[in-house]
Amino acid sequence: MKRIVILISGRGSNMEALLKAKLPCEVAAVISNKADAAGLEIAKQHGVATAVISHKDFANREAFDAALAKEIDRFKPDFVVLAGFMRILTADFVNHYAGRLINIHPSLLPAYTGVDTHERALKDGVKIHGCTIHFVTADLDHGPIIIQAAVPVRQDDTAATLSARVLHEEHRVFPQAVRWLCNGNVRLNAHGRVETDRLEQRGTTLISPGLD
Ligand code: GAR
């Protein structure tokens, strides 16, 4: 059975969705860069090993990433899953896990890379927003996309209501992506493109606001 290590920085609701999804892999550990991340408690309740590597204990990004990689590799994972891990990773770290590192991002990439995605989507008045699961490359939030979910943006949305609508979909597509990965249904090929044997034409159209 494949092994995964999940990295978190906070609440851990996406991590929890993975733990509850009965995935075809063993969650070998959950690692946080913050000792007070609420998700660590949830992981412990699920009987998963936890560890904290605080970025504040290191002089620079390179030193932190090296220590983080050392801790991750102790658990010998096949894949490393970023579930709300809020640190920018060095190219060395990313290359070390090439094709084995995925991330969830709360926007329809390549739109709204970085932070405050819901606030920025509302400000721009977009009518469709969503989330993306992608392979991580050294190009921040631009790695090859595995799956996306789109949601309508409503006229009376606030960042909180929009974020909740997106999060609901995050909890659905993230387990799906990890399941595909662990079952070998998706992979990153030598040209840096996602190869999949899933039926892409099963996707549906979202028009927002709807047609009369
Ligand atoms: C999620 O919305 C995730 O997409 C986002 O952080 C949140 C973590 O929530 N990730 C990023 O912004 C990465 N750039 P969670 O801890 O409850 O899963």
PDB file of C-alpha atoms and ligand atoms in Angstrom:
ATOM      1  CA  MET A   1       0.000   0.000   0.000  1.00  0.00           C
ATOM      2  CA  LYS A   2       1.221   3.505  -0.873  1.00  0.00           C
ATOM      3  CA  ARG A   3       2.252   5.815   1.942  1.00  0.00           C
ATOM      4  CA  ILE A   4       1.550   9.535   2.157  1.00  0.00           C
ATOM      5  CA  VAL A   5       2.711  12.315   4.454  1.00  0.00           C
ATOM      6  CA  ILE A   6       0.363  15.290   4.856  1.00  0.00           C
ATOM      7  CA  LEU A   7       1.685  18.779   5.622  1.00  0.00           C
ATOM      8  CA  ILE A   8      -0.563  21.331   7.347  1.00  0.00           C
ATOM      9  CA  SER A   9      -0.305  24.769   8.917  1.00  0.00           C
ATOM     10  CA  GLY A  10      -3.650  25.235  10.626  1.00  0.00           C
ATOM     11  CA  ARG A  11      -7.242  24.072  10.873  1.00  0.00           C
ATOM     12  CA  GLY A  12      -6.675  20.834   8.976  1.00  0.00           C
ATOM     13  CA  SER A  13     -10.156  20.360   7.539  1.00  0.00           C
ATOM     14  CA  ASN A  14      -8.764  19.108   4.228  1.00  0.00           C
ATOM     15  CA  MET A  15      -6.435  16.755   6.080  1.00  0.00           C
ATOM     16  CA  GLU A  16      -9.455  15.492   8.019  1.00  0.00           C
ATOM     17  CA  ALA A  17     -11.350  14.939   4.748  1.00  0.00           C
ATOM     18  CA  LEU A  18      -8.425  12.772   3.578  1.00  0.00           C
ATOM     19  CA  LEU A  19      -8.308  10.837   6.866  1.00  0.00           C
ATOM     20  CA  LYS A  20     -12.036  10.134   6.681  1.00  0.00           C
ATOM     21  CA  ALA A  21     -12.044   9.151   3.014  1.00  0.00           C
ATOM     22  CA  LYS A  22     -10.764   5.586   3.466  1.00  0.00           C
ATOM     23  CA  LEU A  23      -8.107   6.130   0.830  1.00  0.00           C
ATOM     24  CA  PRO A  24      -6.085   3.274  -0.667  1.00  0.00           C
ATOM     25  CA  CYS A  25      -2.963   4.465   1.176  1.00  0.00           C
ATOM     26  CA  GLU A  26      -1.530   4.720   4.639  1.00  0.00           C
ATOM     27  CA  VAL A  27      -1.242   8.200   6.116  1.00  0.00           C
ATOM     28  CA  ALA A  28       2.217   7.730   7.623  1.00  0.00           C
ATOM     29  CA  ALA A  29       2.349  11.138   9.314  1.00  0.00           C
ATOM     30  CA  VAL A  30       0.952  14.640   9.531  1.00  0.00           C
ATOM     31  CA  ILE A  31       3.607  17.336   9.861  1.00  0.00           C
ATOM     32  CA  SER A  32       2.975  20.993  10.707  1.00  0.00           C
ATOM     33  CA  ASN A  33       5.201  24.047  10.666  1.00  0.00           C
ATOM     34  CA  LYS A  34       3.105  25.401  13.547  1.00  0.00           C
ATOM     35  CA  ALA A  35       2.898  23.722  16.943  1.00  0.00           C
ATOM     36  CA  ASP A  36      -0.576  25.163  17.585  1.00  0.00           C
ATOM     37  CA  ALA A  37      -2.122  23.935  14.319  1.00  0.00           C
ATOM     38  CA  ALA A  38      -5.571  22.607  15.268  1.00  0.00           C
ATOM     39  CA  GLY A  39      -5.223  19.848  12.676  1.00  0.00           C
ATOM     40  CA  LEU A  40      -2.509  18.116  14.758  1.00  0.00           C
ATOM     41  CA  GLU A  41      -5.101  17.172  17.403  1.00  0.00           C
ATOM     42  CA  ILE A  42      -7.433  15.786  14.732  1.00  0.00           C
ATOM     43  CA  ALA A  43      -4.595  13.697  13.294  1.00  0.00           C
ATOM     44  CA  LYS A  44      -3.794  12.308  16.762  1.00  0.00           C
ATOM     45  CA  GLN A  45      -7.466  11.408  17.273  1.00  0.00           C
ATOM     46  CA  HIS A  46      -7.212   9.369  14.071  1.00  0.00           C
ATOM     47  CA  GLY A  47      -4.133   7.603  15.440  1.00  0.00           C
ATOM     48  CA  VAL A  48      -1.785   9.212  12.929  1.00  0.00           C
ATOM     49  CA  ALA A  49       1.798  10.103  13.885  1.00  0.00           C
ATOM     50  CA  THR A  50       2.416  13.851  14.082  1.00  0.00           C
ATOM     51  CA  ALA A  51       5.481  16.070  14.060  1.00  0.00           C
ATOM     52  CA  VAL A  52       6.221  19.777  14.183  1.00  0.00           C
ATOM     53  CA  ILE A  53       9.073  21.451  12.342  1.00  0.00           C
ATOM     54  CA  SER A  54       8.769  25.156  13.085  1.00  0.00           C
ATOM     55  CA  HIS A  55      10.055  27.483  10.397  1.00  0.00           C
ATOM     56  CA  LYS A  56      10.896  29.925  13.187  1.00  0.00           C
ATOM     57  CA  ASP A  57      13.694  27.616  14.367  1.00  0.00           C
ATOM     58  CA  PHE A  58      15.653  28.102  11.140  1.00  0.00           C
ATOM     59  CA  ALA A  59      17.687  30.997   9.820  1.00  0.00           C
ATOM     60  CA  ASN A  60      16.416  30.750   6.269  1.00  0.00           C
ATOM     61  CA  ARG A  61      14.076  28.935   3.892  1.00  0.00           C
ATOM     62  CA  GLU A  62      16.786  26.520   2.718  1.00  0.00           C
ATOM     63  CA  ALA A  63      17.572  25.318   6.248  1.00  0.00           C
ATOM     64  CA  PHE A  64      13.883  24.907   7.111  1.00  0.00           C
ATOM     65  CA  ASP A  65      13.121  23.005   3.916  1.00  0.00           C
ATOM     66  CA  ALA A  66      16.116  20.695   4.443  1.00  0.00           C
ATOM     67  CA  ALA A  67      14.941  19.862   7.983  1.00  0.00           C
ATOM     68  CA  LEU A  68      11.378  19.398   6.782  1.00  0.00           C
ATOM     69  CA  ALA A  69      12.463  17.032   3.999  1.00  0.00           C
ATOM     70  CA  LYS A  70      14.548  15.033   6.481  1.00  0.00           C
ATOM     71  CA  GLU A  71      11.539  14.614   8.775  1.00  0.00           C
ATOM     72  CA  ILE A  72       9.223  13.715   5.884  1.00  0.00           C
ATOM     73  CA  ASP A  73      11.672  11.132   4.525  1.00  0.00           C
ATOM     74  CA  ARG A  74      11.811   9.373   7.911  1.00  0.00           C
ATOM     75  CA  PHE A  75       8.284   8.186   7.084  1.00  0.00           C
ATOM     76  CA  LYS A  76       9.289   6.955   3.599  1.00  0.00           C
ATOM     77  CA  PRO A  77       6.253   8.358   1.772  1.00  0.00           C
ATOM     78  CA  ASP A  78       5.391   7.678  -1.849  1.00  0.00           C
ATOM     79  CA  PHE A  79       3.569  11.023  -1.998  1.00  0.00           C
ATOM     80  CA  VAL A  80       3.626  14.261  -0.016  1.00  0.00           C
ATOM     81  CA  VAL A  81       0.325  16.116   0.221  1.00  0.00           C
ATOM     82  CA  LEU A  82       0.109  19.827   1.054  1.00  0.00           C
ATOM     83  CA  ALA A  83      -3.223  20.381   2.811  1.00  0.00           C
ATOM     84  CA  GLY A  84      -3.249  24.053   3.766  1.00  0.00           C
ATOM     85  CA  PHE A  85       0.525  24.218   4.183  1.00  0.00           C
ATOM     86  CA  MET A  86       1.206  27.940   4.085  1.00  0.00           C
ATOM     87  CA  ARG A  87       4.931  28.086   3.329  1.00  0.00           C
ATOM     88  CA  ILE A  88       6.615  28.820   0.012  1.00  0.00           C
ATOM     89  CA  LEU A  89       8.931  25.916  -0.755  1.00  0.00           C
ATOM     90  CA  THR A  90      12.418  26.124  -2.280  1.00  0.00           C
ATOM     91  CA  ALA A  91      13.192  24.653  -5.695  1.00  0.00           C
ATOM     92  CA  ASP A  92      15.480  22.087  -4.018  1.00  0.00           C
ATOM     93  CA  PHE A  93      12.619  20.827  -1.859  1.00  0.00           C
ATOM     94  CA  VAL A  94      10.159  20.732  -4.749  1.00  0.00           C
ATOM     95  CA  ASN A  95      12.630  18.948  -7.041  1.00  0.00           C
ATOM     96  CA  HIS A  96      13.365  16.363  -4.335  1.00  0.00           C
ATOM     97  CA  TYR A  97       9.679  15.337  -4.522  1.00  0.00           C
ATOM     98  CA  ALA A  98       9.184  15.851  -8.271  1.00  0.00           C
ATOM     99  CA  GLY A  99       5.977  14.123  -9.376  1.00  0.00           C
ATOM    100  CA  ARG A 100       5.255  13.083  -5.786  1.00  0.00           C
ATOM    101  CA  LEU A 101       4.136  16.408  -4.285  1.00  0.00           C
ATOM    102  CA  ILE A 102       0.604  17.799  -4.635  1.00  0.00           C
ATOM    103  CA  ASN A 103      -1.152  20.868  -3.272  1.00  0.00           C
ATOM    104  CA  ILE A 104      -4.686  22.156  -2.793  1.00  0.00           C
ATOM    105  CA  HIS A 105      -5.302  25.790  -3.658  1.00  0.00           C
ATOM    106  CA  PRO A 106      -8.531  27.765  -3.082  1.00  0.00           C
ATOM    107  CA  SER A 107      -8.984  29.192  -6.584  1.00  0.00           C
ATOM    108  CA  LEU A 108      -9.356  28.095 -10.177  1.00  0.00           C
ATOM    109  CA  LEU A 109      -5.669  28.280 -11.036  1.00  0.00           C
ATOM    110  CA  PRO A 110      -3.957  29.948 -12.798  1.00  0.00           C
ATOM    111  CA  ALA A 111      -6.280  32.689 -11.518  1.00  0.00           C
ATOM    112  CA  TYR A 112      -5.644  33.970  -8.007  1.00  0.00           C
ATOM    113  CA  THR A 113      -2.338  32.430  -7.059  1.00  0.00           C
ATOM    114  CA  GLY A 114      -1.095  33.360  -3.587  1.00  0.00           C
ATOM    115  CA  VAL A 115      -3.264  34.433  -0.656  1.00  0.00           C
ATOM    116  CA  ASP A 116      -6.681  36.085  -0.105  1.00  0.00           C
ATOM    117  CA  THR A 117      -8.116  34.308  -3.136  1.00  0.00           C
ATOM    118  CA  HIS A 118     -11.781  34.692  -2.129  1.00  0.00           C
ATOM    119  CA  GLU A 119     -11.484  38.404  -1.332  1.00  0.00           C
ATOM    120  CA  ARG A 120      -9.769  39.036  -4.665  1.00  0.00           C
ATOM    121  CA  ALA A 121     -12.319  37.004  -6.632  1.00  0.00           C
ATOM    122  CA  LEU A 122     -15.163  38.989  -5.042  1.00  0.00           C
ATOM    123  CA  LYS A 123     -13.417  42.289  -5.749  1.00  0.00           C
ATOM    124  CA  ASP A 124     -13.027  41.341  -9.414  1.00  0.00           C
ATOM    125  CA  GLY A 125     -16.685  40.347  -9.661  1.00  0.00           C
ATOM    126  CA  VAL A 126     -15.982  36.941 -11.201  1.00  0.00           C
ATOM    127  CA  LYS A 127     -19.059  34.745 -11.425  1.00  0.00           C
ATOM    128  CA  ILE A 128     -17.271  31.402 -11.126  1.00  0.00           C
ATOM    129  CA  HIS A 129     -14.627  30.550  -8.547  1.00  0.00           C
ATOM    130  CA  GLY A 130     -13.342  27.294  -7.106  1.00  0.00           C
ATOM    131  CA  CYS A 131     -10.398  25.174  -6.090  1.00  0.00           C
ATOM    132  CA  THR A 132      -7.555  23.274  -7.705  1.00  0.00           C
ATOM    133  CA  ILE A 133      -5.442  20.235  -6.876  1.00  0.00           C
ATOM    134  CA  HIS A 134      -2.114  20.317  -8.706  1.00  0.00           C
ATOM    135  CA  PHE A 135       1.369  18.860  -8.765  1.00  0.00           C
ATOM    136  CA  VAL A 136       3.794  21.256  -7.140  1.00  0.00           C
ATOM    137  CA  THR A 137       6.615  22.717  -9.204  1.00  0.00           C
ATOM    138  CA  ALA A 138       9.109  25.454  -8.375  1.00  0.00           C
ATOM    139  CA  ASP A 139       6.746  27.914 -10.113  1.00  0.00           C
ATOM    140  CA  LEU A 140       4.451  28.885  -7.203  1.00  0.00           C
ATOM    141  CA  ASP A 141       0.820  27.755  -7.692  1.00  0.00           C
ATOM    142  CA  HIS A 142       1.448  27.005 -11.372  1.00  0.00           C
ATOM    143  CA  GLY A 143       2.055  23.247 -11.334  1.00  0.00           C
ATOM    144  CA  PRO A 144       0.225  20.801 -13.619  1.00  0.00           C
ATOM    145  CA  ILE A 145      -3.456  20.529 -12.673  1.00  0.00           C
ATOM    146  CA  ILE A 146      -5.043  17.219 -11.605  1.00  0.00           C
ATOM    147  CA  ILE A 147      -8.625  18.285 -10.843  1.00  0.00           C
ATOM    148  CA  GLN A 148     -10.628  21.466 -10.282  1.00  0.00           C
ATOM    149  CA  ALA A 149     -14.076  22.209  -8.853  1.00  0.00           C
ATOM    150  CA  ALA A 150     -16.010  25.328  -9.830  1.00  0.00           C
ATOM    151  CA  VAL A 151     -18.699  27.046  -7.756  1.00  0.00           C
ATOM    152  CA  PRO A 152     -20.968  29.987  -8.567  1.00  0.00           C
ATOM    153  CA  VAL A 153     -20.220  33.328  -6.953  1.00  0.00           C
ATOM    154  CA  ARG A 154     -23.449  34.851  -5.649  1.00  0.00           C
ATOM    155  CA  GLN A 155     -24.339  38.519  -5.541  1.00  0.00           C
ATOM    156  CA  ASP A 156     -24.565  38.594  -1.750  1.00  0.00           C
ATOM    157  CA  ASP A 157     -21.434  36.531  -1.127  1.00  0.00           C
ATOM    158  CA  THR A 158     -18.887  37.566   1.459  1.00  0.00           C
ATOM    159  CA  ALA A 159     -15.391  36.101   1.620  1.00  0.00           C
ATOM    160  CA  ALA A 160     -16.720  33.831   4.385  1.00  0.00           C
ATOM    161  CA  THR A 161     -19.701  32.448   2.445  1.00  0.00           C
ATOM    162  CA  LEU A 162     -17.680  32.026  -0.751  1.00  0.00           C
ATOM    163  CA  SER A 163     -14.840  30.380   1.139  1.00  0.00           C
ATOM    164  CA  ALA A 164     -17.296  27.926   2.747  1.00  0.00           C
ATOM    165  CA  ARG A 165     -18.770  27.026  -0.665  1.00  0.00           C
ATOM    166  CA  VAL A 166     -15.298  26.420  -2.101  1.00  0.00           C
ATOM    167  CA  LEU A 167     -14.148  24.478   0.982  1.00  0.00           C
ATOM    168  CA  HIS A 168     -17.092  22.103   0.628  1.00  0.00           C
ATOM    169  CA  GLU A 169     -15.800  21.219  -2.847  1.00  0.00           C
ATOM    170  CA  GLU A 170     -12.185  21.047  -1.643  1.00  0.00           C
ATOM    171  CA  HIS A 171     -13.247  18.265   0.700  1.00  0.00           C
ATOM    172  CA  ARG A 172     -14.695  16.346  -2.258  1.00  0.00           C
ATOM    173  CA  VAL A 173     -12.003  16.736  -4.920  1.00  0.00           C
ATOM    174  CA  PHE A 174      -8.936  16.407  -2.692  1.00  0.00           C
ATOM    175  CA  PRO A 175      -9.660  12.790  -1.623  1.00  0.00           C
ATOM    176  CA  GLN A 176     -10.440  12.002  -5.260  1.00  0.00           C
ATOM    177  CA  ALA A 177      -7.071  13.348  -6.411  1.00  0.00           C
ATOM    178  CA  VAL A 178      -5.159  11.434  -3.722  1.00  0.00           C
ATOM    179  CA  ARG A 179      -7.094   8.269  -4.567  1.00  0.00           C
ATOM    180  CA  TRP A 180      -6.173   8.609  -8.267  1.00  0.00           C
ATOM    181  CA  LEU A 181      -2.565   9.278  -7.350  1.00  0.00           C
ATOM    182  CA  CYS A 182      -2.262   6.280  -5.045  1.00  0.00           C
ATOM    183  CA  ASN A 183      -4.025   3.981  -7.519  1.00  0.00           C
ATOM    184  CA  GLY A 184      -1.776   5.168 -10.363  1.00  0.00           C
ATOM    185  CA  ASN A 185      -4.663   6.741 -12.310  1.00  0.00           C
ATOM    186  CA  VAL A 186      -2.848  10.073 -12.601  1.00  0.00           C
ATOM    187  CA  ARG A 187       0.842  10.763 -12.880  1.00  0.00           C
ATOM    188  CA  LEU A 188       3.237  13.459 -13.989  1.00  0.00           C
ATOM    189  CA  ASN A 189       5.003  12.428 -17.208  1.00  0.00           C
ATOM    190  CA  ALA A 190       8.568  13.222 -18.294  1.00  0.00           C
ATOM    191  CA  HIS A 191       7.315  16.349 -20.113  1.00  0.00           C
ATOM    192  CA  GLY A 192       5.787  17.728 -16.917  1.00  0.00           C
ATOM    193  CA  ARG A 193       2.207  17.067 -18.038  1.00  0.00           C
ATOM    194  CA  VAL A 194      -0.492  15.215 -16.148  1.00  0.00           C
ATOM    195  CA  GLU A 195      -1.370  11.842 -17.633  1.00  0.00           C
ATOM    196  CA  THR A 196      -4.676  10.356 -16.601  1.00  0.00           C
ATOM    197  CA  ASP A 197      -6.802   7.369 -17.462  1.00  0.00           C
ATOM    198  CA  ARG A 198      -9.905   8.982 -15.985  1.00  0.00           C
ATOM    199  CA  LEU A 199     -12.776   9.961 -18.264  1.00  0.00           C
ATOM    200  CA  GLU A 200     -12.332  13.706 -18.573  1.00  0.00           C
ATOM    201  CA  GLN A 201     -15.538  14.100 -20.580  1.00  0.00           C
ATOM    202  CA  ARG A 202     -17.557  13.222 -17.477  1.00  0.00           C
ATOM    203  CA  GLY A 203     -17.157  16.851 -16.320  1.00  0.00           C
ATOM    204  CA  THR A 204     -20.234  19.087 -16.334  1.00  0.00           C
ATOM    205  CA  THR A 205     -20.778  22.689 -17.420  1.00  0.00           C
ATOM    206  CA  LEU A 206     -21.260  25.417 -14.847  1.00  0.00           C
ATOM    207  CA  ILE A 207     -22.839  28.656 -16.085  1.00  0.00           C
ATOM    208  CA  SER A 208     -23.131  31.365 -13.461  1.00  0.00           C
ATOM    209  CA  PRO A 209     -25.546  33.103 -13.195  1.00  0.00           C
ATOM    210  CA  GLY A 210     -27.650  30.443 -14.912  1.00  0.00           C
ATOM    211  CA  LEU A 211     -29.374  30.910 -18.272  1.00  0.00           C
ATOM    212  CA  ASP A 212     -33.087  31.833 -18.291  1.00  0.00           C
TER     213      ASP A 212
HETATM  214  C1  GAR B   1      -7.752  25.561   2.311  1.00  0.00           C
HETATM  215  O1  GAR B   1      -8.784  26.379   1.825  1.00  0.00           O
HETATM  216  C2  GAR B   1      -6.672  25.397   1.272  1.00  0.00           C
HETATM  217  O2  GAR B   1      -7.168  25.366  -0.045  1.00  0.00           O
HETATM  218  C3  GAR B   1      -5.845  26.623   1.498  1.00  0.00           C
HETATM  219  O3  GAR B   1      -5.797  26.781   2.881  1.00  0.00           O
HETATM  220  C4  GAR B   1      -7.006  26.278   3.447  1.00  0.00           C
HETATM  221  C5  GAR B   1      -6.614  25.325   4.555  1.00  0.00           C
HETATM  222  O4  GAR B   1      -7.753  24.916   5.266  1.00  0.00           O
HETATM  223  N1  GAR B   1      -4.528  26.481   0.931  1.00  0.00           N
HETATM  224  C6  GAR B   1      -3.826  27.501   0.469  1.00  0.00           C
HETATM  225  O5  GAR B   1      -4.217  28.649   0.499  1.00  0.00           O
HETATM  226  C7  GAR B   1      -2.474  27.127  -0.116  1.00  0.00           C
HETATM  227  N2  GAR B   1      -1.908  28.220  -0.819  1.00  0.00           N
HETATM  228  P1  GAR B   1      -7.717  23.582   6.102  1.00  0.00           P
HETATM  229  O6  GAR B   1      -6.506  23.695   7.042  1.00  0.00           O
HETATM  230  O7  GAR B   1      -8.991  23.575   6.863  1.00  0.00           O
HETATM  231  O8  GAR B   1      -7.566  22.426   5.164  1.00  0.00           O
END
